Amino acid sequence: MAPTSPASTCSTADTTTLADIGAELKRMAMMMVTKDDLTHLTNNLHKVIKAEVTGLKAEIKAQEHRIQQVEKRAQTTEDHSAATDTALKRQGTLILAMRRQLEDQDNRSRRNNIRGTYSTPSPAHGRDPQGYNMLPTLLRHQRSDHEES
């Protein structure tokens, strides 16, 4: 038998299959990612990440500003509260002192009213204070007259 070449041993079906395989390989080679494609993809990914990080930084700065404002307001409120507490305590002390003074004045007024009832004639005894002061003397004198009789 004579030696046959590999191309002659292949059938036409095998040849189309080889042609199909070659075309498929070319198509696959075209679909494969190249170094330039990877570089482009990496650069795009870096841009997206950088944009996201920049956005996050802006949000963080905005939140930081808000937090500083809240802390400032809280400090102002605490300072105002401390001043109000001090003023309230001072007012309470003043009210207590005024209450004591009022009670003292009220008690003094009552004592003066009691003392005044002995020395001041009542309207029932007329407008003559000397006559009112003579009443106890007359009563004593009258009592002594009754005892003698």
Short mmCIF file of C-alpha atoms in Angstrom, two decimals:
data_model
loop_
_atom_site.label_atom_id
_atom_site.label_comp_id
_atom_site.label_asym_id
_atom_site.label_seq_id
_atom_site.Cartn_x
_atom_site.Cartn_y
_atom_site.Cartn_z
CA MET A 1 0.00 0.00 0.00
CA ALA A 2 1.15 3.35 -0.81
CA PRO A 3 1.66 5.90 1.84
CA THR A 4 -1.17 8.35 2.00
CA SER A 5 -0.99 11.92 3.08
CA PRO A 6 -2.92 13.02 6.09
CA ALA A 7 -4.97 15.40 3.97
CA SER A 8 -5.95 12.59 1.67
CA THR A 9 -7.04 10.37 4.51
CA CYS A 10 -9.43 12.98 5.89
CA SER A 11 -12.89 12.85 4.61
CA THR A 12 -14.80 15.91 3.54
CA ALA A 13 -16.75 15.78 6.74
CA ASP A 14 -13.48 15.95 8.64
CA THR A 15 -12.34 18.89 6.52
CA THR A 16 -15.47 20.90 7.23
CA THR A 17 -15.09 20.07 10.82
CA LEU A 18 -11.53 21.35 10.76
CA ALA A 19 -12.71 24.48 8.97
CA ASP A 20 -15.46 24.91 11.51
CA ILE A 21 -12.96 24.41 14.32
CA GLY A 22 -10.63 26.99 12.80
CA ALA A 23 -13.47 29.48 12.47
CA GLU A 24 -14.53 28.75 16.01
CA LEU A 25 -10.98 29.27 17.24
CA LYS A 26 -10.78 32.58 15.41
CA ARG A 27 -14.11 33.65 16.90
CA MET A 28 -12.93 32.61 20.36
CA ALA A 29 -9.65 34.42 19.89
CA MET A 30 -11.60 37.55 18.98
CA MET A 31 -13.70 37.14 22.11
CA MET A 32 -10.73 36.64 24.39
CA VAL A 33 -9.79 39.55 26.60
CA THR A 34 -6.54 41.17 25.69
CA LYS A 35 -4.12 43.08 27.86
CA ASP A 36 -5.48 46.35 26.48
CA ASP A 37 -9.01 45.24 27.34
CA LEU A 38 -7.93 44.41 30.90
CA THR A 39 -6.15 47.75 31.24
CA HIS A 40 -9.22 49.58 29.97
CA LEU A 41 -11.47 47.60 32.34
CA THR A 42 -9.15 48.29 35.29
CA ASN A 43 -9.04 52.01 34.49
CA ASN A 44 -12.84 52.16 34.30
CA LEU A 45 -13.09 50.30 37.60
CA HIS A 46 -10.66 52.77 39.21
CA LYS A 47 -12.71 55.70 37.91
CA VAL A 48 -15.93 54.25 39.30
CA ILE A 49 -14.35 53.50 42.68
CA LYS A 50 -12.78 56.97 42.81
CA ALA A 51 -16.14 58.60 42.03
CA GLU A 52 -17.83 56.54 44.76
CA VAL A 53 -15.13 57.37 47.30
CA THR A 54 -15.35 61.06 46.39
CA GLY A 55 -19.12 60.93 46.91
CA LEU A 56 -18.68 59.18 50.25
CA LYS A 57 -16.11 61.77 51.34
CA ALA A 58 -18.55 64.56 50.50
CA GLU A 59 -21.30 62.85 52.50
CA ILE A 60 -18.94 62.32 55.44
CA LYS A 61 -17.94 66.01 55.39
CA ALA A 62 -21.61 67.01 55.31
CA GLN A 63 -22.35 64.70 58.24
CA GLU A 64 -19.31 66.03 60.09
CA HIS A 65 -20.60 69.59 59.62
CA ARG A 66 -24.03 68.57 60.90
CA ILE A 67 -22.50 66.82 63.91
CA GLN A 68 -20.46 69.92 64.74
CA GLN A 69 -23.61 72.05 64.55
CA VAL A 70 -25.49 69.64 66.82
CA GLU A 71 -22.60 69.58 69.31
CA LYS A 72 -22.48 73.38 69.29
CA ARG A 73 -26.22 73.59 69.93
CA ALA A 74 -25.96 70.98 72.69
CA GLN A 75 -23.15 72.94 74.36
CA THR A 76 -25.16 76.16 74.11
CA THR A 77 -28.17 74.39 75.62
CA GLU A 78 -26.06 72.97 78.45
CA ASP A 79 -24.59 76.40 79.18
CA HIS A 80 -28.05 77.98 79.15
CA SER A 81 -29.38 75.21 81.37
CA ALA A 82 -26.57 75.73 83.88
CA ALA A 83 -27.25 79.48 83.95
CA THR A 84 -30.97 78.83 84.36
CA ASP A 85 -30.33 76.40 87.21
CA THR A 86 -28.15 78.98 88.96
CA ALA A 87 -30.77 81.70 88.52
CA LEU A 88 -33.51 79.34 89.70
CA LYS A 89 -31.57 78.47 92.86
CA ARG A 90 -30.94 82.17 93.50
CA GLN A 91 -34.65 82.92 93.02
CA GLY A 92 -35.58 80.07 95.36
CA THR A 93 -33.26 81.49 98.02
CA LEU A 94 -34.77 84.96 97.58
CA ILE A 95 -38.31 83.59 97.79
CA LEU A 96 -37.46 81.71 100.98
CA ALA A 97 -35.94 84.85 102.53
CA MET A 98 -38.95 86.91 101.49
CA ARG A 99 -41.33 84.29 102.91
CA ARG A 100 -39.49 84.35 106.25
CA GLN A 101 -39.55 88.13 106.28
CA LEU A 102 -43.27 88.16 105.48
CA GLU A 103 -44.01 85.68 108.26
CA ASP A 104 -41.95 87.78 110.67
CA GLN A 105 -43.82 90.93 109.69
CA ASP A 106 -47.15 89.12 109.96
CA ASN A 107 -46.28 87.82 113.43
CA ARG A 108 -45.10 91.28 114.55
CA SER A 109 -48.35 92.76 113.28
CA ARG A 110 -50.37 90.21 115.28
CA ARG A 111 -48.37 90.92 118.43
CA ASN A 112 -48.91 94.65 117.96
CA ASN A 113 -52.64 94.07 117.50
CA ILE A 114 -52.82 92.09 120.74
CA ARG A 115 -50.90 94.77 122.65
CA GLY A 116 -53.10 97.46 121.19
CA THR A 117 -56.33 95.91 122.48
CA TYR A 118 -55.38 96.68 126.08
CA SER A 119 -54.56 100.32 125.52
CA THR A 120 -57.01 101.32 122.78
CA PRO A 121 -60.69 101.72 123.58
CA SER A 122 -63.11 99.78 121.49
CA PRO A 123 -65.96 101.56 119.70
CA ALA A 124 -68.37 100.09 122.25
CA HIS A 125 -66.85 102.29 124.97
CA GLY A 126 -67.30 105.51 123.08
CA ARG A 127 -64.76 107.99 121.84
CA ASP A 128 -63.41 108.97 125.22
CA PRO A 129 -60.17 107.06 125.92
CA GLN A 130 -59.87 108.58 129.39
CA GLY A 131 -63.27 107.29 130.28
CA TYR A 132 -62.27 103.86 129.10
CA ASN A 133 -59.15 103.95 131.27
CA MET A 134 -61.27 105.05 134.23
CA LEU A 135 -63.58 102.09 133.81
CA PRO A 136 -61.32 99.60 135.63
CA THR A 137 -60.88 102.11 138.46
CA LEU A 138 -64.62 102.59 138.79
CA LEU A 139 -65.20 98.88 138.68
CA ARG A 140 -62.69 98.34 141.48
CA HIS A 141 -64.22 101.14 143.47
CA GLN A 142 -67.72 99.79 142.94
CA ARG A 143 -66.62 96.32 143.94
CA SER A 144 -65.16 97.59 147.16
CA ASP A 145 -68.45 99.41 147.93
CA HIS A 146 -70.43 96.20 147.48
CA GLU A 147 -68.08 94.27 149.66
CA GLU A 148 -68.48 96.78 152.48
CA SER A 149 -72.20 96.59 152.45
#
